Amino acid sequence: MKPSKILIVSDSPKTSTILRTELESAGFLIDVSKGDAVVWGIAPSDKLDGIILSADLPQDKSLEFCKQIKNYHHNTPVLMISALSSTDDTIKGFEAGADDYLVKPYESRELIARLKSIIKRSQPSELKEKILSISDLILNTERKTLTRGNKRIPLTVKEYELLEYLLQNKGKIVSKSEIAENIWQTKIYSNTNVIEVYINFLRKKIDKTFSTKLIRTHVGIGYELKED
């Protein structure tokens, strides 16, 4: 199997060296770029399988780098690494376009597992359903569009992934641990309420202004997408 090619984006030579060593030892092909090089479009032109953005700069600049990276490599998954660990910081990373968010300090094996996971998820599947629906809610997984009734509803990357997972399991209660493992690639999302925050984001977009509510909370158990 052809090794995955990863671009490391960091303004810290020390961080870049550490990441290169960790990933090359795991069999990845590595290229390194400073953040400003990516922002100005000087990133490698050949296909990348994944990008690691080490948030070494002030948060606003790191988030802007993430947005710019996704503009140049919109189909390439981005793993953001940061020392900022609050729920708000994590959400800002996802809203900037990161496909996953890893908090420092971390173990090398977790970095590699997270990276492999977002690469796998980004690869097209012939078996994947193109249309997922419940009631008048329709998600087109090929076009990445969502409508309810005649209304087009925009979603962020994580909102889309969470809704797609709920639709794939409609009529079934999914636990927070299942959501964390499948959407955030971690066994337990401890000390944060990221999942609750994103469920509320979805509720505001797909339930709040509609008479039929679709997202159900089962206290102490999990969440369910179900018609009345």
JSON list of N, CA, C and O in Angstrom, two decimals, residues 4 28 33 37 40 50 93 113 123 126 141 158 189:
[
{"chain": "A", "resi": 4, "resn": "SER", "atom": "N", "xyz": [0.91, 7.21, 3.05]},
{"chain": "A", "resi": 4, "resn": "SER", "atom": "CA", "xyz": [0.19, 8.49, 3.02]},
{"chain": "A", "resi": 4, "resn": "SER", "atom": "C", "xyz": [1.18, 9.65, 3.09]},
{"chain": "A", "resi": 4, "resn": "SER", "atom": "O", "xyz": [2.15, 9.61, 3.84]},
{"chain": "A", "resi": 28, "resn": "PHE", "atom": "N", "xyz": [4.80, 7.31, 7.38]},
{"chain": "A", "resi": 28, "resn": "PHE", "atom": "CA", "xyz": [4.24, 8.38, 6.55]},
{"chain": "A", "resi": 28, "resn": "PHE", "atom": "C", "xyz": [5.33, 9.07, 5.74]},
{"chain": "A", "resi": 28, "resn": "PHE", "atom": "O", "xyz": [6.50, 9.12, 6.17]},
{"chain": "A", "resi": 33, "resn": "SER", "atom": "N", "xyz": [6.10, 22.75, 5.97]},
{"chain": "A", "resi": 33, "resn": "SER", "atom": "CA", "xyz": [5.96, 24.11, 5.47]},
{"chain": "A", "resi": 33, "resn": "SER", "atom": "C", "xyz": [5.70, 25.04, 6.64]},
{"chain": "A", "resi": 33, "resn": "SER", "atom": "O", "xyz": [5.03, 24.67, 7.61]},
{"chain": "A", "resi": 37, "resn": "ALA", "atom": "N", "xyz": [3.80, 30.19, 4.39]},
{"chain": "A", "resi": 37, "resn": "ALA", "atom": "CA", "xyz": [3.96, 29.62, 3.06]},
{"chain": "A", "resi": 37, "resn": "ALA", "atom": "C", "xyz": [2.65, 29.04, 2.55]},
{"chain": "A", "resi": 37, "resn": "ALA", "atom": "O", "xyz": [2.30, 29.16, 1.39]},
{"chain": "A", "resi": 40, "resn": "TRP", "atom": "N", "xyz": [0.06, 31.83, 1.66]},
{"chain": "A", "resi": 40, "resn": "TRP", "atom": "CA", "xyz": [0.29, 32.48, 0.37]},
{"chain": "A", "resi": 40, "resn": "TRP", "atom": "C", "xyz": [0.34, 31.50, -0.79]},
{"chain": "A", "resi": 40, "resn": "TRP", "atom": "O", "xyz": [0.77, 31.82, -1.88]},
{"chain": "A", "resi": 50, "resn": "GLY", "atom": "N", "xyz": [-3.12, 14.20, 4.09]},
{"chain": "A", "resi": 50, "resn": "GLY", "atom": "CA", "xyz": [-3.49, 14.81, 5.36]},
{"chain": "A", "resi": 50, "resn": "GLY", "atom": "C", "xyz": [-2.56, 15.97, 5.68]},
{"chain": "A", "resi": 50, "resn": "GLY", "atom": "O", "xyz": [-1.45, 16.06, 5.16]},
{"chain": "A", "resi": 93, "resn": "GLY", "atom": "N", "xyz": [-11.52, 25.68, 16.73]},
{"chain": "A", "resi": 93, "resn": "GLY", "atom": "CA", "xyz": [-10.69, 24.91, 15.80]},
{"chain": "A", "resi": 93, "resn": "GLY", "atom": "C", "xyz": [-11.54, 24.20, 14.75]},
{"chain": "A", "resi": 93, "resn": "GLY", "atom": "O", "xyz": [-11.24, 24.24, 13.55]},
{"chain": "A", "resi": 113, "resn": "ALA", "atom": "N", "xyz": [-3.03, 7.57, 15.49]},
{"chain": "A", "resi": 113, "resn": "ALA", "atom": "CA", "xyz": [-4.37, 7.01, 15.37]},
{"chain": "A", "resi": 113, "resn": "ALA", "atom": "C", "xyz": [-5.36, 8.05, 14.86]},
{"chain": "A", "resi": 113, "resn": "ALA", "atom": "O", "xyz": [-6.20, 7.76, 14.00]},
{"chain": "A", "resi": 123, "resn": "GLN", "atom": "N", "xyz": [-11.65, 9.42, 2.59]},
{"chain": "A", "resi": 123, "resn": "GLN", "atom": "CA", "xyz": [-11.62, 8.65, 1.36]},
{"chain": "A", "resi": 123, "resn": "GLN", "atom": "C", "xyz": [-13.03, 8.26, 0.93]},
{"chain": "A", "resi": 123, "resn": "GLN", "atom": "O", "xyz": [-13.84, 7.84, 1.76]},
{"chain": "A", "resi": 126, "resn": "GLU", "atom": "N", "xyz": [-17.70, 3.66, -2.10]},
{"chain": "A", "resi": 126, "resn": "GLU", "atom": "CA", "xyz": [-18.72, 3.33, -3.10]},
{"chain": "A", "resi": 126, "resn": "GLU", "atom": "C", "xyz": [-19.99, 2.83, -2.43]},
{"chain": "A", "resi": 126, "resn": "GLU", "atom": "O", "xyz": [-21.07, 2.87, -3.01]},
{"chain": "A", "resi": 141, "resn": "THR", "atom": "N", "xyz": [-25.17, 13.29, 0.73]},
{"chain": "A", "resi": 141, "resn": "THR", "atom": "CA", "xyz": [-23.78, 13.09, 1.13]},
{"chain": "A", "resi": 141, "resn": "THR", "atom": "C", "xyz": [-22.80, 13.26, -0.02]},
{"chain": "A", "resi": 141, "resn": "THR", "atom": "O", "xyz": [-21.59, 13.36, 0.21]},
{"chain": "A", "resi": 158, "resn": "LYS", "atom": "N", "xyz": [-18.15, 19.79, 11.43]},
{"chain": "A", "resi": 158, "resn": "LYS", "atom": "CA", "xyz": [-18.51, 18.90, 12.52]},
{"chain": "A", "resi": 158, "resn": "LYS", "atom": "C", "xyz": [-20.01, 18.73, 12.66]},
{"chain": "A", "resi": 158, "resn": "LYS", "atom": "O", "xyz": [-20.49, 17.65, 13.02]},
{"chain": "A", "resi": 189, "resn": "TYR", "atom": "N", "xyz": [-14.71, 11.93, 25.85]},
{"chain": "A", "resi": 189, "resn": "TYR", "atom": "CA", "xyz": [-14.46, 13.36, 25.77]},
{"chain": "A", "resi": 189, "resn": "TYR", "atom": "C", "xyz": [-14.61, 13.93, 27.17]},
{"chain": "A", "resi": 189, "resn": "TYR", "atom": "O", "xyz": [-15.64, 14.45, 27.55]}
]
